[in-house]
CSV table of C-alpha atoms and ligand atoms in Angstrom, one decimal:
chain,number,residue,atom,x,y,z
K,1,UNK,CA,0.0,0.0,0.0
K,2,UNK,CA,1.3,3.6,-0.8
K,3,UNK,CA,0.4,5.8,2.2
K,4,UNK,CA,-1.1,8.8,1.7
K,5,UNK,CA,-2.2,10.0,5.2
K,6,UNK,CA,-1.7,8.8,8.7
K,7,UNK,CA,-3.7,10.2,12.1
K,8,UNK,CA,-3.1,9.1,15.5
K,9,UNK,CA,-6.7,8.0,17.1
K,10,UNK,CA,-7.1,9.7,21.0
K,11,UNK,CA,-9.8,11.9,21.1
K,12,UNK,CA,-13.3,13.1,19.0
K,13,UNK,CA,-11.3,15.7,17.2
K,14,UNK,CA,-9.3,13.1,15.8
K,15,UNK,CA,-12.9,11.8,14.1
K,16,UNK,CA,-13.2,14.7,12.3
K,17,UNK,CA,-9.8,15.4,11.1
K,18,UNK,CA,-9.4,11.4,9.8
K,19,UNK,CA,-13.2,12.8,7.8
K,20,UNK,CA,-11.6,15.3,6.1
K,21,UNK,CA,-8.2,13.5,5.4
K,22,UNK,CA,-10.6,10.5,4.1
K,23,UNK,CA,-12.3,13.6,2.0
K,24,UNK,CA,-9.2,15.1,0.8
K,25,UNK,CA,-7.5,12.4,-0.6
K,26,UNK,CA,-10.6,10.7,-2.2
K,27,UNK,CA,-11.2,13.8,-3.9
K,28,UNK,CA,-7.3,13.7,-5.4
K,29,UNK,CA,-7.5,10.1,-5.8
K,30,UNK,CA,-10.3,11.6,-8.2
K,31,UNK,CA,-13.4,10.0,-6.5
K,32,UNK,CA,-17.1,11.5,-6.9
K,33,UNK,CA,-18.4,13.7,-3.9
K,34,UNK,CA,-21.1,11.0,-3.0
K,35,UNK,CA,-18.6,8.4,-3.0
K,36,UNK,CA,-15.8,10.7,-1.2
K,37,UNK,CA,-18.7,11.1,1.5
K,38,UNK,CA,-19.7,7.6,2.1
K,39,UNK,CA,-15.9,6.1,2.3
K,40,UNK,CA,-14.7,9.4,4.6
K,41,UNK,CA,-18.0,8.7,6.9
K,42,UNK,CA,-17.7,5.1,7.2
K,43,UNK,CA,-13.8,5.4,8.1
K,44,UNK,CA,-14.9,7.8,11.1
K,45,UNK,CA,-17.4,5.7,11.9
K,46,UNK,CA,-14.7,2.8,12.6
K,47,UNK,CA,-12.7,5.2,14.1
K,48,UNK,CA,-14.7,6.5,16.9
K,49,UNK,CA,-15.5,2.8,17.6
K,50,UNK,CA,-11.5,2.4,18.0
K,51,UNK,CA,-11.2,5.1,20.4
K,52,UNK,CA,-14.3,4.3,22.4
K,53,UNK,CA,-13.4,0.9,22.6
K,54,UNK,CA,-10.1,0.4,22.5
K,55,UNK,CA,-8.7,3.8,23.8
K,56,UNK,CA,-7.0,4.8,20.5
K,57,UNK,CA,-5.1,3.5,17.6
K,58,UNK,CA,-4.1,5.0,14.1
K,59,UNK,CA,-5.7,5.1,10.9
K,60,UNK,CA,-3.9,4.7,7.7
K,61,UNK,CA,-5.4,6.0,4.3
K,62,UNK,CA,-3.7,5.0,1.4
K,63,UNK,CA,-3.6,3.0,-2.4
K,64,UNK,CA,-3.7,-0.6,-3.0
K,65,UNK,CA,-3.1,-1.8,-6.6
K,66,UNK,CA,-4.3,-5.2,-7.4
K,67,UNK,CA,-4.2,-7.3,-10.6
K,68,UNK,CA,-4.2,-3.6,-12.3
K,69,UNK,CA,-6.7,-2.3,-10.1
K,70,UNK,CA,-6.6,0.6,-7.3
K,71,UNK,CA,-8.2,0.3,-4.3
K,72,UNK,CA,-8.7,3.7,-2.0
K,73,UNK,CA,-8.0,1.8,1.3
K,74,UNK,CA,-8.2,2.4,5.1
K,75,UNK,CA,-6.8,0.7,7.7
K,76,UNK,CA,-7.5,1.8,11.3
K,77,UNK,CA,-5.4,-0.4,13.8
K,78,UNK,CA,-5.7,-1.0,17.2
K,79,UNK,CA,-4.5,-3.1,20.1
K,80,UNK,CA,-5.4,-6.3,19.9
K,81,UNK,CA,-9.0,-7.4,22.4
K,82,UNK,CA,-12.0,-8.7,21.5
K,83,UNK,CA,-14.1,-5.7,20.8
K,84,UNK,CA,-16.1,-6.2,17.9
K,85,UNK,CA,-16.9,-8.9,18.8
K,86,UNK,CA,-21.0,-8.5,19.6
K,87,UNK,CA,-22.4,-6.4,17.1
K,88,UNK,CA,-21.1,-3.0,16.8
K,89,UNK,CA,-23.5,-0.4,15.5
K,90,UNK,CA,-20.2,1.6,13.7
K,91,UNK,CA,-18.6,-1.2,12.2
K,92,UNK,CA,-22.3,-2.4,10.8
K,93,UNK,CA,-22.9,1.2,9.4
K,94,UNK,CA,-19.7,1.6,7.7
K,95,UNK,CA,-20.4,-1.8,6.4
K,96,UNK,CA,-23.1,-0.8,5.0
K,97,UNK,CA,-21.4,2.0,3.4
K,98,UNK,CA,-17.8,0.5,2.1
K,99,UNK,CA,-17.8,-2.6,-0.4
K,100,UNK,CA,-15.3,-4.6,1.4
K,101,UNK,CA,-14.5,-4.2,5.1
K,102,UNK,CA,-12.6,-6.7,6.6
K,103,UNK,CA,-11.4,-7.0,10.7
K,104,UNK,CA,-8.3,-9.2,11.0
K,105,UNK,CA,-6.5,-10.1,14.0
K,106,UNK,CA,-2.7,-10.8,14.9
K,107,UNK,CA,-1.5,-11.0,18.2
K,108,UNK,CA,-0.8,-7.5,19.0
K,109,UNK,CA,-3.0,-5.8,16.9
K,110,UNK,CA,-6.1,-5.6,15.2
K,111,UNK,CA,-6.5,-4.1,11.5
K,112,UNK,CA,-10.1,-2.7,10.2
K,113,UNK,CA,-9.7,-2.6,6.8
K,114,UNK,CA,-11.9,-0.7,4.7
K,115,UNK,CA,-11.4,-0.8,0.8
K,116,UNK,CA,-13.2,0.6,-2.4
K,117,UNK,CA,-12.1,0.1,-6.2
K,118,UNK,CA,-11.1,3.2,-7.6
K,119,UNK,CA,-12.8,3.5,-11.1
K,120,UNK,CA,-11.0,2.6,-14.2
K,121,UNK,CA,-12.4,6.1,-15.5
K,122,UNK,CA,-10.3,8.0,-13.1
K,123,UNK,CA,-7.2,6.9,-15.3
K,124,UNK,CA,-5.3,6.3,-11.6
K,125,UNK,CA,-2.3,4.4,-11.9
K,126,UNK,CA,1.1,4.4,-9.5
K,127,UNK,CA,2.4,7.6,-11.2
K,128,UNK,CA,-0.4,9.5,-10.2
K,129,UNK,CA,-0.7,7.8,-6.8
K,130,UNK,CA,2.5,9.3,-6.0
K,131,UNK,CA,1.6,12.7,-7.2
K,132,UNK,CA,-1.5,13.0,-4.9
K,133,UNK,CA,1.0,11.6,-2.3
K,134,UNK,CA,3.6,14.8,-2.5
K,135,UNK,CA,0.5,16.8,-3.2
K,136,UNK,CA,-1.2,15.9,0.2
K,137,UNK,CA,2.6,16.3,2.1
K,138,UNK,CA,2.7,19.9,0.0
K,139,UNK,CA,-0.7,20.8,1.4
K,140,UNK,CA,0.8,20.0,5.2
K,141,UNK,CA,-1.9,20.5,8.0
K,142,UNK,CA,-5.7,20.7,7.0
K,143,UNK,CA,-6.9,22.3,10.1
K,144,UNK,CA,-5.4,24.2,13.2
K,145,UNK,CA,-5.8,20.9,15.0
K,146,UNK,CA,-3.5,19.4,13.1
K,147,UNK,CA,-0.9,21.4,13.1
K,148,UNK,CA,-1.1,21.4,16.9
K,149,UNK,CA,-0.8,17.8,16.5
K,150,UNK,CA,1.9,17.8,14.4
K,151,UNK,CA,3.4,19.7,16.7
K,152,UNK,CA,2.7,18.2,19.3
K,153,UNK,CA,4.3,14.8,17.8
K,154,UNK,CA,7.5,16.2,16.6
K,155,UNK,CA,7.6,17.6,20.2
K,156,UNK,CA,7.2,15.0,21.5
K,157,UNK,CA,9.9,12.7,19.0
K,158,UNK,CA,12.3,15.8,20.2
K,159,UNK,CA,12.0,14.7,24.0
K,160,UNK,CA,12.1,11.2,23.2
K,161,UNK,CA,15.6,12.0,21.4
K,162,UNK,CA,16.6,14.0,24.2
K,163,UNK,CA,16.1,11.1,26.6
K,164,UNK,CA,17.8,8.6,25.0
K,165,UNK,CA,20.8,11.3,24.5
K,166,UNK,CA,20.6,11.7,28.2
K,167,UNK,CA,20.6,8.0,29.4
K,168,UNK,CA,23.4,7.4,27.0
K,169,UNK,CA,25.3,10.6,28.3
K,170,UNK,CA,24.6,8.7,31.9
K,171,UNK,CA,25.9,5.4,30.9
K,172,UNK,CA,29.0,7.2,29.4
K,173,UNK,CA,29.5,9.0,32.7
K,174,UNK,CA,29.4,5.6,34.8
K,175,UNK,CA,31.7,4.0,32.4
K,176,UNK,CA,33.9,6.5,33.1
K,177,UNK,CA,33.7,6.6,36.4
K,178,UNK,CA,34.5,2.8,36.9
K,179,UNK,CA,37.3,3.8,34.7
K,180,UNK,CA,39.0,6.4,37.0
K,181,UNK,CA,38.2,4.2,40.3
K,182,UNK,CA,39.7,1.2,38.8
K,183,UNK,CA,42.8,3.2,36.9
K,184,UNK,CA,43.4,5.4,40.2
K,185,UNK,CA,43.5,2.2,42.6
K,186,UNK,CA,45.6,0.8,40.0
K,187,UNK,CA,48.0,3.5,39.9
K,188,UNK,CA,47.8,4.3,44.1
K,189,UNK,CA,49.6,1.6,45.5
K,190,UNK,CA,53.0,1.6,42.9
K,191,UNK,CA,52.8,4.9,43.2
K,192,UNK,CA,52.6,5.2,47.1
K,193,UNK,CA,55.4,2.2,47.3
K,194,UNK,CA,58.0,4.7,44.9
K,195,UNK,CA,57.4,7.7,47.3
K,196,UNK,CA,58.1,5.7,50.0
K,197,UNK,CA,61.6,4.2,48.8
K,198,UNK,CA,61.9,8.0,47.2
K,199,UNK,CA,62.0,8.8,51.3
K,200,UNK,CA,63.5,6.0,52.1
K,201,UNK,CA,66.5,6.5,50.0
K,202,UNK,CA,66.8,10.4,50.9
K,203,UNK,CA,67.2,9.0,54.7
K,204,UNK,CA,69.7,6.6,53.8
K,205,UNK,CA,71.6,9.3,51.6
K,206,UNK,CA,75.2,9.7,53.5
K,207,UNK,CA,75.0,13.6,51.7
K,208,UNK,CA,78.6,12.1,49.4
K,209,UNK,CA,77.3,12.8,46.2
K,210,UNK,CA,75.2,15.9,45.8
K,211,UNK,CA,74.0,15.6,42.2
K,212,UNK,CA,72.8,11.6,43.9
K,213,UNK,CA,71.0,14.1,46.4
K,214,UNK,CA,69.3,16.3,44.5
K,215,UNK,CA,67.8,13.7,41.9
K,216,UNK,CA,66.5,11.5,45.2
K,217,UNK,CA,65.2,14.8,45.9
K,218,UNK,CA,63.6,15.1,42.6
K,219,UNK,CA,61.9,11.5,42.4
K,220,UNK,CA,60.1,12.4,46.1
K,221,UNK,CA,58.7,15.7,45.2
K,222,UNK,CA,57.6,14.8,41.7
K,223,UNK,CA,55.7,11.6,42.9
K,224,UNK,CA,54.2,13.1,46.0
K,225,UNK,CA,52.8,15.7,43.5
K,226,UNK,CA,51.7,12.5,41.2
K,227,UNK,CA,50.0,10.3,44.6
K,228,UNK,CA,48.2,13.4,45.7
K,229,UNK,CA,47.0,13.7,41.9
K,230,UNK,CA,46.3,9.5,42.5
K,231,UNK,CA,44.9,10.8,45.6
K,232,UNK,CA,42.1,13.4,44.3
K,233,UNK,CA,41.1,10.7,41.5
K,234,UNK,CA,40.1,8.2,44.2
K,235,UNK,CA,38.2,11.3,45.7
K,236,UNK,CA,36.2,11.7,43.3
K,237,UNK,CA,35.7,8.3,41.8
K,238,UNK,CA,34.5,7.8,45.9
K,239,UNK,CA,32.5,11.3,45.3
K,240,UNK,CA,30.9,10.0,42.4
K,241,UNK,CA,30.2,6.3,44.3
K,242,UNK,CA,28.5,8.4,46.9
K,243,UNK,CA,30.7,6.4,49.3
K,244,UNK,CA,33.1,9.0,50.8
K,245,UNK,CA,33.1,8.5,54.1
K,246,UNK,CA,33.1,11.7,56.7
K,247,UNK,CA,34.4,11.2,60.8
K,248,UNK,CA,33.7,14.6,62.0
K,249,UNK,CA,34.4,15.4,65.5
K,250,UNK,CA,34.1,19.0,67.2
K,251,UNK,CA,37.0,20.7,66.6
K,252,UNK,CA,38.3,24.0,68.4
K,253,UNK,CA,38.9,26.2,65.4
K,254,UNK,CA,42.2,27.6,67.1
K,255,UNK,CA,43.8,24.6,67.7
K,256,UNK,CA,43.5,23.0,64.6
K,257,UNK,CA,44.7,26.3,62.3
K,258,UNK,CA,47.7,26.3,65.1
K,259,UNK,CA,48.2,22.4,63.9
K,260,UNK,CA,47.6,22.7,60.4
K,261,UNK,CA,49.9,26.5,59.9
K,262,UNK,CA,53.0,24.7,59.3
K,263,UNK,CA,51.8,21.8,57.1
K,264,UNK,CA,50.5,24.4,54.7
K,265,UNK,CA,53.1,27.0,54.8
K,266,UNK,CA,55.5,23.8,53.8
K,267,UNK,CA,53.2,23.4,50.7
K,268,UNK,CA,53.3,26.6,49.7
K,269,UNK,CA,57.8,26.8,50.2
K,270,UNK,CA,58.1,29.4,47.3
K,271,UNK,CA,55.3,31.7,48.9
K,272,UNK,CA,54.6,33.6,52.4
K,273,UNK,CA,51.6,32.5,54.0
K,274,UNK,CA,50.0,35.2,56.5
K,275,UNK,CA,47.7,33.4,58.7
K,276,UNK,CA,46.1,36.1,61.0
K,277,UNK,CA,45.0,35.1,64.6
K,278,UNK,CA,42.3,32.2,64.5
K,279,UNK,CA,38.6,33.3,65.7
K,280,UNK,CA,37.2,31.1,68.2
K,281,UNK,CA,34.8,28.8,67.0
K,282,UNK,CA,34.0,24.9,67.5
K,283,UNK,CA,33.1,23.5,64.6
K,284,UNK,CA,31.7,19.4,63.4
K,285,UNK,CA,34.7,18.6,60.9
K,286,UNK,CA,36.5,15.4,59.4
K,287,UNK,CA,39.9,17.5,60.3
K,288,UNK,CA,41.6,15.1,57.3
K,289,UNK,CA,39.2,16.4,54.6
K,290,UNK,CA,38.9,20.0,55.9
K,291,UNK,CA,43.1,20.2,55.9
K,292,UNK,CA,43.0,18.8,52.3
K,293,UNK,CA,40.4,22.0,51.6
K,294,UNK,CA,42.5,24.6,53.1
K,295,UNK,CA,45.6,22.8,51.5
K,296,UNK,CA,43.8,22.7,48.0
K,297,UNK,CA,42.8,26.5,48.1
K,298,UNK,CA,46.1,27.7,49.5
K,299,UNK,CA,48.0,25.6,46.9
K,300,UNK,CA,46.2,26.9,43.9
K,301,UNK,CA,46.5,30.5,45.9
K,302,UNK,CA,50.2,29.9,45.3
K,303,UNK,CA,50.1,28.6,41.7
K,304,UNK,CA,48.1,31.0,40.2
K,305,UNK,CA,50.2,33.8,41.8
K,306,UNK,CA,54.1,35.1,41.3
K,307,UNK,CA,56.5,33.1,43.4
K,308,UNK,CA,57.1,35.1,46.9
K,309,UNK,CA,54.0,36.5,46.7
K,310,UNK,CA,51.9,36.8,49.6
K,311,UNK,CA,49.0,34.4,50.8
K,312,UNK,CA,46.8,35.8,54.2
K,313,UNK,CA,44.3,33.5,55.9
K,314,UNK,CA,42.2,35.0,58.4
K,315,UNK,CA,39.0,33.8,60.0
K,316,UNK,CA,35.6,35.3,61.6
K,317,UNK,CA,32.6,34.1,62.4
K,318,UNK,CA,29.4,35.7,60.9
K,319,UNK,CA,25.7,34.8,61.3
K,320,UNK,CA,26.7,31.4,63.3
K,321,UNK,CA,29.3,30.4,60.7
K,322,UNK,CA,32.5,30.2,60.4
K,323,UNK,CA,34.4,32.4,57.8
K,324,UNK,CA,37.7,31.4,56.7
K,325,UNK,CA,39.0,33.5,53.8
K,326,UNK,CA,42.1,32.5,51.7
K,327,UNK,CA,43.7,35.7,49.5
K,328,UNK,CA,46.1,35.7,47.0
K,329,UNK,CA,47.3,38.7,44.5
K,330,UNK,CA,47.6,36.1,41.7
K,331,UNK,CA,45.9,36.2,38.2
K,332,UNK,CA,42.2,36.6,38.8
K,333,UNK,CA,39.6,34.9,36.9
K,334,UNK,CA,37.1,36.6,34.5
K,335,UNK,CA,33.7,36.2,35.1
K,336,UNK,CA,33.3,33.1,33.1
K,337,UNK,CA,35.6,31.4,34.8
K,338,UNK,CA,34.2,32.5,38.4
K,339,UNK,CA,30.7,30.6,37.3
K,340,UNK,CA,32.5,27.3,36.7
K,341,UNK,CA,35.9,26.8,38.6
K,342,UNK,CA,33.5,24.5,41.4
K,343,UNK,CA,32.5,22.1,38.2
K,344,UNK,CA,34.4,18.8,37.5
K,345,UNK,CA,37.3,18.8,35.6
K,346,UNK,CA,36.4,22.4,34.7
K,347,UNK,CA,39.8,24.8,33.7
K,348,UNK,CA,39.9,28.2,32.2
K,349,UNK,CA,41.8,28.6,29.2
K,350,UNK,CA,44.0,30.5,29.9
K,351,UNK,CA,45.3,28.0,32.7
K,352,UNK,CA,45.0,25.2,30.4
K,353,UNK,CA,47.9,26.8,28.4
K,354,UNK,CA,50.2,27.9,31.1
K,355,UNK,CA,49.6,25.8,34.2
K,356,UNK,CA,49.3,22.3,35.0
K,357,UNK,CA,46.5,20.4,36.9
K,358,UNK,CA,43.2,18.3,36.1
K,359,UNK,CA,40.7,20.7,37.2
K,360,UNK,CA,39.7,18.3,39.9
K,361,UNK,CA,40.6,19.8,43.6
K,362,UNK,CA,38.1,22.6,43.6
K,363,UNK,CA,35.4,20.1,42.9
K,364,UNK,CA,36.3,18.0,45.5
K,365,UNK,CA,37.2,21.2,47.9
K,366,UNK,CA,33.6,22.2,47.3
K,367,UNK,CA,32.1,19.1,47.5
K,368,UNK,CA,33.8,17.9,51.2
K,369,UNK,CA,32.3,21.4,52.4
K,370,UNK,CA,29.1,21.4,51.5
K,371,UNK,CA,29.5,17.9,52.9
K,372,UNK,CA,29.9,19.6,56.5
K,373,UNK,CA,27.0,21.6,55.6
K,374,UNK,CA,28.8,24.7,54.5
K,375,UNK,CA,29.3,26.5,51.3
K,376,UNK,CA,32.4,27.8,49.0
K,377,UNK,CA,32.3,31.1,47.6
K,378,UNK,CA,34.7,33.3,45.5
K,379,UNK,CA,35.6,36.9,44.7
K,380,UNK,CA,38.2,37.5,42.1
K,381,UNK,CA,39.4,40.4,39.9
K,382,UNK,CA,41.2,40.0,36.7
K,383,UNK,CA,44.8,40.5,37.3
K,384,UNK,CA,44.7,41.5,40.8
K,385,UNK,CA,44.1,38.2,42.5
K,386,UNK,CA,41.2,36.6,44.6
K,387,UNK,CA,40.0,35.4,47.4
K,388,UNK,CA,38.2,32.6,48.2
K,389,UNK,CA,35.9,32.7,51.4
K,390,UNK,CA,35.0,28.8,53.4
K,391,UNK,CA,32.0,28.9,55.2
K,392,UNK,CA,31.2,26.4,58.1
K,393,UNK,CA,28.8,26.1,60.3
K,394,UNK,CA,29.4,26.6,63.7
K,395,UNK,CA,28.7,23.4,66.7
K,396,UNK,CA,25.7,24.1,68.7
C,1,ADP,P1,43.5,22.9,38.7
C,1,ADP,O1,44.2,23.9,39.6
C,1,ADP,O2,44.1,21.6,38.7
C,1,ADP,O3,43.3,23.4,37.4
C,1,ADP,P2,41.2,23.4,40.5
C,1,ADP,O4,39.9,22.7,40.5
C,1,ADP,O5,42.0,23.5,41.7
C,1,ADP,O6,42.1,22.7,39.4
C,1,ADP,O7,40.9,24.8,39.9
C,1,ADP,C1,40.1,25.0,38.8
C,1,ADP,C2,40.4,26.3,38.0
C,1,ADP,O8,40.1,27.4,38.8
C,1,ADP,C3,41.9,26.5,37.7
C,1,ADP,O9,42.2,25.8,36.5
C,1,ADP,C4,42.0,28.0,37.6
C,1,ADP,O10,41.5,28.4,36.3
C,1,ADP,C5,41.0,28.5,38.6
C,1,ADP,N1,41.6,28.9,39.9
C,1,ADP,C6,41.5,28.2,41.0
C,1,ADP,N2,42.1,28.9,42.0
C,1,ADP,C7,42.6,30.0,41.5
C,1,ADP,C8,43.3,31.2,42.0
C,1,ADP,N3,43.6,31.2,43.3
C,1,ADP,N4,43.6,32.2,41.2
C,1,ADP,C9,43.2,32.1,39.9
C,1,ADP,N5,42.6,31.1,39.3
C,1,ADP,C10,42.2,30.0,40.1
């Protein structure tokens, strides 16, 4: 069969726009106005049996050629169910109206077909089929309904597309996922056991040869800076596992910035970190994961700022939270890059070209603290530095 027209069956409108469809194409198909009238009547007919009685369906009008002869044919289909089964007052009108309608039955679904010879006068043959085909597509909608249905459908073809992008964007993401857990444990424990022997060896160094010295020296600081990249892969293959673990315990604020001032300030050798007298605050924190913050924020302080420039760290508390603030007179970020620096793997360009790093630490900076319930926040001028302000809240 050539189609010519297809409507969906859900509702009464749909009765009268498969009538005038039915019409249309009768009258290109070159049928007379009496016979347009009966065909296009009996195919609503079966129609609004299908949507009262099976909920819906579609009707397909279109041109059967047999042994030479054309047939103007309809075929409404619906789920399969016995619904015609008693006598149907539609289906026996249209029957009285079509010369052949036939009901058949597959599993799934069940085809109405109506069918009436198209007259050997009308001179139809495939050629012309076709033409009344494009013809109908030129002519697009017939009525206002239609085009809202149309609409409607490529709408709704749009979402469906949209949803399959997005589950297989999903899968992707969990594939790569399982990729960076299994390729960071890989990676963790060689890596661990050569910074170990890196130490080991710089203990057992007797100071004779210097160049031996500084190239033991060399193997431990570049592979610490490789485990704690190993280190913040695990993070956030755990982050994305949702199986990071937190043991928070209340912490005096004071005591811990007292611990942690000379851990940072040795991560930061080329720079001079000001850390202003501590405020006094308690606060619930996993001290491990709250150093590895301030260390992440005061190490990229220090990258993204002249060597010997200076870093300050001071802390208040404001509105029952604890404010720790980490400026540097580095490069800035614009705007652009303000918006995104707390995304995944997210760099500005201008860093891709002229620093190294994975985009990963302020991810996992902001994730561990708003993981303790607090939030990360950043002011920063082009060129003249920034500042990047940790807020926690404080223990009742
Ligand atoms: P990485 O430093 O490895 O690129 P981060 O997640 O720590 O990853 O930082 C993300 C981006 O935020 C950096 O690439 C940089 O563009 C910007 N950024 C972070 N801290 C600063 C800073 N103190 N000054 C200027 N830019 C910064």
């Amino acid at each position: 069969m050539t189609t010519l027209a297809q409507i969906t069956l859900e509702n009464e409108m749909d009765l009268i726009l498969a009538y005038k469809k039915s019409m249309r194409t009768a009258e290109l198909l070159g049928l007379t106005l009496s016979t347009q009238t009966a065909f296009s009547t009996a195919v609503s007919e079966v129609c609004r049996e299908v949507i009262d009685k099976a909920q819906g369906g579609t009707a397909t009008l279109g041109a059967t050629a047999n042994e030479g002869r054309f047939f103007f044919t309809a075929i409404i289909t619906c789920e399969a169910g016995e619904y015609f089964n008693k006598s149907s007052d539609g289906i026996e009108y249209a029957r009285k109206l079509v010369p052949i309608l036939e009901i058949a039955a597959t599993e799934e679904k069940l085809n109405i077909t109506l069918k009436l010879s198209i007259p050997r006068s009308t001179r139809i043959d495939q050629r012309q089929v076709s033409a009344v085909k494009m013809r109908l597509e030129q002519e697009g909608p017939i009525s206002a309904y239609e085009e809202v249905k149309l609409r409607n459908s490529e709408l709704l073809r749009l979402n469906q597309q949209k949803e399959l992008a997005l589950l297989t964007a999903n899968y992707l993401n969990e594939q790569k996922t399982e990729f960076l857990s299994i390729a960071a444990h890989e990676l963790n424990t060689p890596l661990t056991v050569l910074r170990s022997y890196a130490e080991l060896a710089l203990r057992m160094d007797d100071g004779q040869s210097d160049r031996l010295t500084q190239m033991l020296t060399k193997i431990h600081r570049q592979s610490g800076k490789v485990v704690a990249l190993v280190k913040q892969l695990l993070d956030i293959s755990k982050l994305e596992t949702g199986v990071i673990v937190y043991d928070k315990e209340a912490t005096d604020w004071k005591t811990f910035q007292e611990q942690v001032a000379q851990d940072l300030q040795m991560a930061v050798p080329n720079h001079q970190l000001f850390m202003a007298e501590p405020a006094t605050a308690d606060v619930l924190v996993d001290r491990i994961r709250i150093e590895q913050v301030l260390n992440n924020v005061v190490g990229n302080a220090a990258k993204y700022s002249d060597k010997h420039a200076n870093i300050h760290v001071s802390t208040m508390v404001v509105d029952g939270q604890l404010v720790i603030s980490i400026s540097d007179k580095g490069i800035g970020m614009s705007t652009q890059t303000i918006e995104n620096i707390f995304q995944k793997f997210y760099r500005s360009d201008d860093t891709i070209r002229k620093y190294s790093g994975l985009g990963m630490g302020l991810y996992v900076a902001s994730r561990i603290v708003t993981d303790h319930g607090g939030t990360i926040t950043v002011a920063s001028v082009e060129g003249d530095g920034s500042t990047f302000n940790i807020h926690l809240p404080l223990l009742n």
